[in-house]
Amino acid sequence: MEWGEWECLQAQERSRETTAKNEIYIGPKKLTRFERARIVGARALQLAMGAPLLIEAPVSRSDPIDIALLELDSGILPLTIRRTLPNEEYQDIPLKWLTQA
């Protein structure tokens, strides 16, 4: 294999990796109900343990689950979902990508 062919193969591989990083290729293009429940539960636990709020919650909403739902619906949670396949392949997907769908 010559040097020019090697560079061409490397460029193709890099473009394939870039495309794969910007696409959701494991699971649905939106947040599943199970992922939503897991995120709300984890964030509600954080809030119950004293984590700072990421939004200004109305006085009428003091329950950690309600506040976690508000934060999720507003799209400001800095979380990443890891979706795995049975062959242990996985993809980390930013939560913002899944809430926009």
Coordinates of C-alpha atoms in Angstrom, one line a residue:
M1 CA 0.0 0.0 0.0
E2 CA 1.4 3.3 -1.0
W3 CA 1.5 6.5 1.1
G4 CA -1.2 8.2 -0.9
E5 CA -3.6 5.3 -0.5
W6 CA -2.9 5.2 3.2
E7 CA -3.8 8.9 3.6
C8 CA -7.0 8.4 1.6
L9 CA -8.1 5.5 3.8
Q10 CA -7.3 7.6 6.9
A11 CA -9.4 10.5 5.6
Q12 CA -12.3 8.2 4.8
E13 CA -12.2 6.7 8.3
R14 CA -12.1 10.2 9.9
S15 CA -15.1 11.3 7.9
R16 CA -17.0 8.1 8.8
E17 CA -16.2 8.7 12.5
T18 CA -17.3 12.3 12.4
T19 CA -20.6 11.3 10.7
A20 CA -21.2 8.6 13.3
K21 CA -20.5 10.9 16.2
N22 CA -23.2 13.4 15.0
E23 CA -25.9 10.7 14.4
I24 CA -28.0 8.6 16.7
Y25 CA -27.5 5.0 15.4
I26 CA -28.5 3.0 18.5
G27 CA -32.2 3.1 19.5
P28 CA -34.9 5.6 18.7
K29 CA -34.2 9.3 17.8
K30 CA -36.1 10.5 20.9
L31 CA -35.9 9.9 24.6
T32 CA -37.7 6.6 25.7
R33 CA -40.0 6.5 28.6
F34 CA -37.5 4.4 30.5
E35 CA -34.7 6.9 30.0
R36 CA -37.0 9.7 31.0
A37 CA -38.0 8.0 34.2
R38 CA -34.3 7.2 35.0
I39 CA -33.3 10.9 34.4
V40 CA -36.1 12.3 36.4
G41 CA -35.5 9.9 39.3
A42 CA -31.7 10.5 39.4
R43 CA -32.2 14.3 39.2
A44 CA -34.9 14.2 41.9
L45 CA -32.5 12.3 44.2
Q46 CA -29.8 14.9 43.6
L47 CA -32.3 17.7 44.4
A48 CA -33.5 15.9 47.6
M49 CA -29.8 15.6 48.7
G50 CA -29.3 19.3 48.4
A51 CA -28.1 19.9 44.8
P52 CA -28.6 23.4 43.5
L53 CA -31.6 24.1 41.2
L54 CA -30.8 24.7 37.5
I55 CA -34.0 26.7 37.0
E56 CA -36.1 29.0 39.2
A57 CA -38.9 26.8 40.4
P58 CA -42.3 28.4 41.3
V59 CA -43.2 28.4 44.9
S60 CA -46.1 26.0 44.2
R61 CA -43.7 23.4 43.0
S62 CA -41.4 22.2 45.9
D63 CA -41.5 18.5 45.2
P64 CA -38.1 17.3 43.8
I65 CA -39.8 15.2 41.1
D66 CA -41.8 18.2 39.8
I67 CA -38.6 20.3 39.7
A68 CA -36.7 17.5 37.9
L69 CA -39.5 17.3 35.3
L70 CA -39.4 21.1 34.8
E71 CA -35.6 21.0 34.4
L72 CA -35.9 18.1 31.9
D73 CA -38.7 19.8 29.9
S74 CA -36.7 23.0 29.7
G75 CA -33.7 21.2 28.2
I76 CA -31.0 22.5 30.6
L77 CA -29.9 19.2 32.2
P78 CA -26.2 18.6 31.2
L79 CA -26.6 14.8 30.9
T80 CA -25.6 12.1 28.4
I81 CA -27.4 8.9 27.8
R82 CA -25.4 5.8 27.1
R83 CA -27.2 3.3 24.9
T84 CA -25.7 -0.2 24.6
L85 CA -26.1 -3.1 22.3
P86 CA -25.8 -6.8 23.3
N87 CA -22.3 -7.0 21.8
E88 CA -21.2 -4.3 24.3
E89 CA -21.0 -1.6 21.6
Y90 CA -22.4 1.7 23.0
Q91 CA -23.1 5.3 22.0
D92 CA -23.1 8.3 24.3
I93 CA -25.9 10.7 23.2
P94 CA -26.3 14.2 24.7
L95 CA -29.7 14.7 26.3
K96 CA -30.3 17.8 24.1
W97 CA -30.2 15.7 21.0
L98 CA -33.0 13.4 22.3
T99 CA -35.2 16.2 23.6
Q100 CA -35.2 18.1 20.3
A101 CA -36.6 15.1 18.4

